[in-house]
C-alpha cells in the first residue's frame, strides 16, 4: 500500500529523501513552538556558503535580524553558548541540529505547526516567508474536551529548597534516574519538613489529571511547548525555569505575552533557592502576580480550551490536503 502522505518530525529528517524516491509527499510536523522555528530561522543560516550567518554565542544571544516586529525572544548568554554549538556541530549521527532543520524544511512539501494565529500569529505568519513554502497551523491540539476537574493535589516542580522556602503547598513530580536510589535525590530531612504541605512523586503521573484540579494555583516547570499548552488549557499561571533547547525561547515569549514569570538567573545560568521561592510566591499569592493570573485564565478560556477553535483548524487543514498533496504534480 502506498501512503498519500508521510508526516515526520525533526529527528526523522531523512524521510523527505525516501518520499522523493517513491513520489510520496511529505510534511514536516514541528513539535516545537513557532517562536523556536522563527528564531532558528531559514535553512540558509546553516549552510557554509552563507556569509554573515550566526556562529558565536553573542550572535545567538540577540533577536534575529529577520524578526522585524518587537520581540524579546532570544537566548540568554549561557543558553546561547550551548545552542551555538548544538545548531552547528554534528552529533553522533553526523548531523547538527541546524542541518536536521535544513533537511526537514527544504525536503518537505509543506510544514505543519502546532500553533494558532490567535496566540502566536506574528511568529507563525513570518514562517512562510522564511521557509518559502506553505506553513499550515493545525491548532494547539489541546487535551480532550472531556477533561474536567478531578480530585488530586496541588502541583509544581523545580528546585528542592526553593519549593520548601516558598511555603506553598505543592506536588513535585521528580523523574528518578534509572539505578539511582530515591533517598539520595532529596536533602536529608526534606520530606519530614514538608509533611502535610508537599508531596514528591518519583513515578509516572497523569499531568493532565493533576493540572485539572481546581486547587492548582500555578505550575513551575521547564517551559516545554507541550506542557505550556496543557497548563494554559486549564488557565494556570506559569512559573518558568527553562533548561534546554526551545525552553528559554518559550519562556521569553510567555513573559512577553504577560502570562508567565521566569525565575531570575545569574549570568552563568545558575539560580538560587530564594529566586525560585520568590517567583512561586509572586505568581501564586502576591498582588503583583494578580494580573498575570487573570490573563493566563482569560487566554486559557478564550484560546487554549476553545475546542471549537482548534477543531476548525483541523477541518481547514483537511480541506486543503488535496491541494497540498498535488502541488508537485
XYZ file of C-alpha atoms in Angstrom:
329
model
C 0.000 0.000 0.000
C 1.349 3.405 -0.984
C 0.560 6.166 1.533
C -0.732 9.527 0.361
C 1.404 11.467 2.811
C 4.236 10.919 5.290
C 4.300 13.198 8.347
C 7.628 13.324 10.174
C 9.430 15.267 12.896
C 12.916 16.757 13.134
C 14.639 13.560 14.263
C 13.488 11.715 11.120
C 14.825 14.351 8.734
C 15.798 11.632 6.222
C 12.117 10.947 5.441
C 11.854 13.507 2.584
C 14.598 11.658 0.670
C 12.576 8.443 0.902
C 9.377 10.261 -0.067
C 11.038 11.809 -3.111
C 12.250 8.412 -4.369
C 8.754 6.934 -4.017
C 6.936 10.088 -5.198
C 5.128 10.422 -1.856
C 4.566 13.930 -0.465
C 5.999 14.632 2.985
C 5.073 17.114 5.706
C 7.367 18.274 8.486
C 5.409 18.448 11.756
C 7.148 20.680 14.283
C 6.695 19.690 17.928
C 8.382 22.979 18.811
C 6.703 26.375 19.095
C 6.579 28.824 16.207
C 8.809 31.142 18.229
C 11.504 28.454 18.196
C 11.084 27.884 14.439
C 11.226 31.607 13.755
C 14.296 32.032 15.948
C 16.173 29.119 14.347
C 15.395 30.794 11.032
C 15.771 29.954 7.340
C 17.785 26.930 6.148
C 20.358 29.259 4.613
C 21.574 30.060 8.147
C 23.142 26.599 8.388
C 24.975 26.470 5.069
C 28.693 27.217 4.970
C 28.256 29.243 1.775
C 26.130 31.814 3.613
C 28.004 34.943 4.679
C 27.207 36.736 7.934
C 25.424 33.715 9.390
C 25.169 33.333 13.155
C 28.045 31.358 14.642
C 29.040 32.751 18.034
C 27.178 32.796 21.371
C 26.949 36.577 21.003
C 25.056 36.055 17.735
C 22.551 33.730 19.382
C 22.056 35.981 22.418
C 20.091 38.554 20.428
C 16.827 38.664 18.478
C 17.462 37.523 14.866
C 17.546 40.206 12.189
C 14.647 38.615 10.272
C 12.208 39.148 13.159
C 11.072 42.654 12.201
C 8.328 43.125 14.814
C 9.019 43.896 18.508
C 10.281 40.743 20.220
C 12.271 39.665 23.253
C 12.683 36.078 22.047
C 16.404 35.299 22.237
C 18.684 33.053 24.254
C 20.375 34.192 27.430
C 24.153 34.078 27.025
C 24.551 30.814 28.977
C 21.912 29.229 26.712
C 23.489 30.727 23.598
C 26.833 29.092 24.408
C 25.158 25.676 24.272
C 22.847 26.331 21.315
C 25.512 27.865 19.078
C 27.309 24.509 19.294
C 24.143 22.430 19.150
C 22.999 24.080 15.916
C 26.347 23.883 14.124
C 28.370 20.946 15.476
C 27.435 17.413 14.278
C 26.286 14.872 16.859
C 26.961 11.107 16.804
C 24.781 10.751 13.675
C 27.000 13.130 11.731
C 24.335 15.848 11.557
C 23.957 19.016 13.595
C 20.537 20.262 14.667
C 20.881 23.057 12.121
C 21.479 20.513 9.360
C 18.450 18.480 10.505
C 16.397 21.677 10.415
C 17.614 22.411 6.876
C 16.852 18.902 5.588
C 13.397 18.907 7.182
C 12.406 22.332 5.868
C 13.875 22.057 2.379
C 12.873 18.443 1.814
C 9.238 18.605 2.895
C 6.359 19.665 0.663
C 4.758 21.687 3.453
C 5.104 22.310 7.183
C 2.611 21.680 9.971
C 2.756 23.889 13.057
C 1.157 23.182 16.448
C 0.012 26.750 16.559
C -2.840 29.205 16.016
C -2.808 32.803 14.822
C -4.857 33.854 17.848
C -1.888 33.173 20.139
C 1.360 33.475 18.188
C 0.261 34.925 14.855
C 3.249 37.245 14.327
C 5.734 34.383 14.531
C 3.501 31.999 12.583
C 2.981 34.443 9.712
C 6.731 35.011 9.471
C 7.497 31.332 8.833
C 6.075 31.205 5.313
C 8.467 33.954 4.222
C 11.423 32.332 5.988
C 10.826 28.834 4.592
C 9.350 29.725 1.180
C 6.672 27.035 1.342
C 3.250 26.541 2.941
C 3.205 26.585 6.741
C -0.130 25.237 7.978
C -1.298 25.805 11.565
C -3.247 22.803 12.824
C -4.279 24.356 16.136
C -2.764 23.738 19.555
C -4.025 20.135 19.875
C -5.212 20.683 23.469
C -6.298 17.907 25.843
C -9.665 16.259 25.065
C -12.829 18.229 25.737
C -13.967 15.655 28.293
C -11.088 16.576 30.613
C -12.707 18.030 33.700
C -11.646 18.944 37.246
C -10.789 15.904 39.366
C -9.734 15.440 42.949
C -5.957 15.393 43.243
C -3.458 17.725 44.925
C -1.564 20.933 44.194
C 1.191 20.948 41.583
C 4.692 22.202 40.937
C 8.179 21.013 40.042
C 11.580 22.628 40.374
C 14.373 23.438 42.766
C 14.108 21.467 46.026
C 14.913 24.161 48.561
C 13.014 26.808 46.582
C 9.821 24.780 46.909
C 10.426 24.346 50.616
C 11.279 28.010 51.131
C 8.170 29.206 49.272
C 5.927 27.744 51.999
C 3.361 26.911 49.310
C 1.597 23.541 49.083
C 2.948 21.542 46.137
C 3.189 18.273 44.291
C 6.664 17.760 42.832
C 6.885 15.249 40.000
C 10.536 14.208 40.030
C 11.897 11.816 37.443
C 14.152 9.277 39.142
C 17.225 8.318 37.069
C 17.465 4.598 36.459
C 19.582 2.807 39.042
C 19.559 5.726 41.499
C 18.041 5.294 44.946
C 15.322 7.797 45.837
C 16.972 8.575 49.164
C 19.952 10.310 47.511
C 17.839 12.648 45.380
C 16.447 14.721 48.241
C 18.236 16.573 51.065
C 18.261 14.994 54.485
C 15.018 15.657 56.341
C 13.303 17.306 53.350
C 10.256 15.035 53.315
C 9.763 15.420 57.062
C 9.906 19.213 56.811
C 7.296 19.383 54.019
C 4.960 16.760 55.504
C 1.359 17.873 55.260
C 2.237 20.596 52.748
C 4.156 18.987 49.926
C 4.422 15.623 48.211
C 7.136 14.202 45.934
C 6.166 11.687 43.253
C 9.038 9.678 41.734
C 6.932 7.659 39.299
C 4.723 8.448 36.315
C 1.654 10.548 36.929
C -1.057 11.908 34.637
C -0.098 15.540 34.198
C -3.487 16.468 32.736
C -5.273 14.873 35.687
C -3.158 16.860 38.140
C -3.500 20.137 36.257
C -7.270 19.739 36.051
C -7.691 20.101 39.813
C -9.394 23.362 40.772
C -6.967 23.939 43.667
C -3.992 24.415 41.355
C -2.743 27.991 41.526
C 0.216 27.790 39.175
C 2.769 25.485 37.588
C 6.559 25.622 37.969
C 8.125 23.794 35.036
C 10.781 23.807 32.316
C 8.771 25.715 29.661
C 8.338 22.865 27.182
C 5.733 23.624 24.500
C 3.541 20.601 25.278
C 3.299 21.432 28.977
C 2.649 25.100 28.196
C -0.387 24.060 26.151
C -1.655 21.765 28.902
C -1.200 24.276 31.735
C -2.837 27.114 29.804
C -5.657 24.761 28.786
C -6.605 24.883 32.468
C -5.798 28.606 32.754
C -2.844 28.257 35.135
C -0.217 30.948 35.573
C 3.282 29.949 34.501
C 6.392 29.910 36.718
C 9.179 29.309 34.220
C 12.505 27.584 34.804
C 13.823 26.739 31.303
C 16.606 24.172 30.968
C 17.412 23.410 27.313
C 16.653 23.723 23.584
C 13.449 25.700 22.910
C 12.532 26.195 26.554
C 14.318 29.512 27.091
C 12.715 30.975 23.960
C 9.284 29.765 25.066
C 9.806 31.349 28.478
C 10.688 34.736 26.949
C 7.594 34.568 24.762
C 5.253 33.806 27.671
C 6.747 36.669 29.664
C 6.284 38.856 26.577
C 2.612 37.831 26.485
C 2.163 38.662 30.164
C 1.176 35.141 31.219
C 4.408 33.839 32.740
C 7.161 34.785 35.175
C 10.679 33.470 34.591
C 12.849 32.607 37.594
C 15.802 35.005 37.810
C 19.208 33.528 36.998
C 22.785 34.676 37.301
C 24.788 35.382 34.141
C 26.270 31.880 34.210
C 22.794 30.318 34.297
C 22.766 29.362 37.979
C 19.823 30.260 40.179
C 19.136 30.399 43.901
C 16.518 28.870 46.159
C 15.450 32.405 47.038
C 14.774 33.206 43.363
C 12.617 30.097 42.984
C 10.694 30.790 46.194
C 10.160 34.442 45.265
C 8.783 33.527 41.831
C 6.376 30.986 43.324
C 5.089 33.457 45.910
C 4.660 36.222 43.333
C 2.659 34.102 40.909
C 0.669 32.127 43.446
C -0.254 34.672 46.103
C 1.006 38.221 45.777
C -0.880 41.230 44.435
C 1.910 41.790 41.897
C 1.029 38.479 40.250
C -2.732 39.036 40.091
C -2.723 40.457 36.559
C -0.602 37.540 35.389
C -3.022 35.051 36.944
C -6.035 36.792 35.415
C -4.509 36.975 31.943
C -3.478 33.305 31.997
C -7.036 32.360 32.947
C -8.509 34.558 30.205
C -6.209 33.241 27.468
C -6.797 29.711 28.687
C -10.545 30.089 28.331
C -10.634 32.044 25.075
C -7.887 30.212 23.169
C -6.338 27.121 24.746
C -9.514 25.377 25.922
C -11.581 26.588 22.972
C -12.090 23.234 21.253
C -14.281 24.743 18.553
C -11.387 26.960 17.513
C -8.888 24.109 17.288
C -11.300 21.725 15.570
C -11.785 24.413 12.925
C -8.031 24.436 12.287
C -8.101 20.671 11.732
C -11.098 20.949 9.401
C -9.360 23.664 7.363
C -6.190 21.584 7.136
C -8.098 18.508 5.949
C -9.949 20.578 3.360
C -6.606 21.773 1.972
C -4.992 18.347 1.886
C -5.936 17.567 -1.719
C -4.386 20.810 -2.920
C -1.286 20.333 -0.764
C -0.720 16.729 -1.825
C -0.821 17.557 -5.528
C 1.426 20.617 -5.541
C 4.285 18.671 -7.089
C 2.151 17.035 -9.821
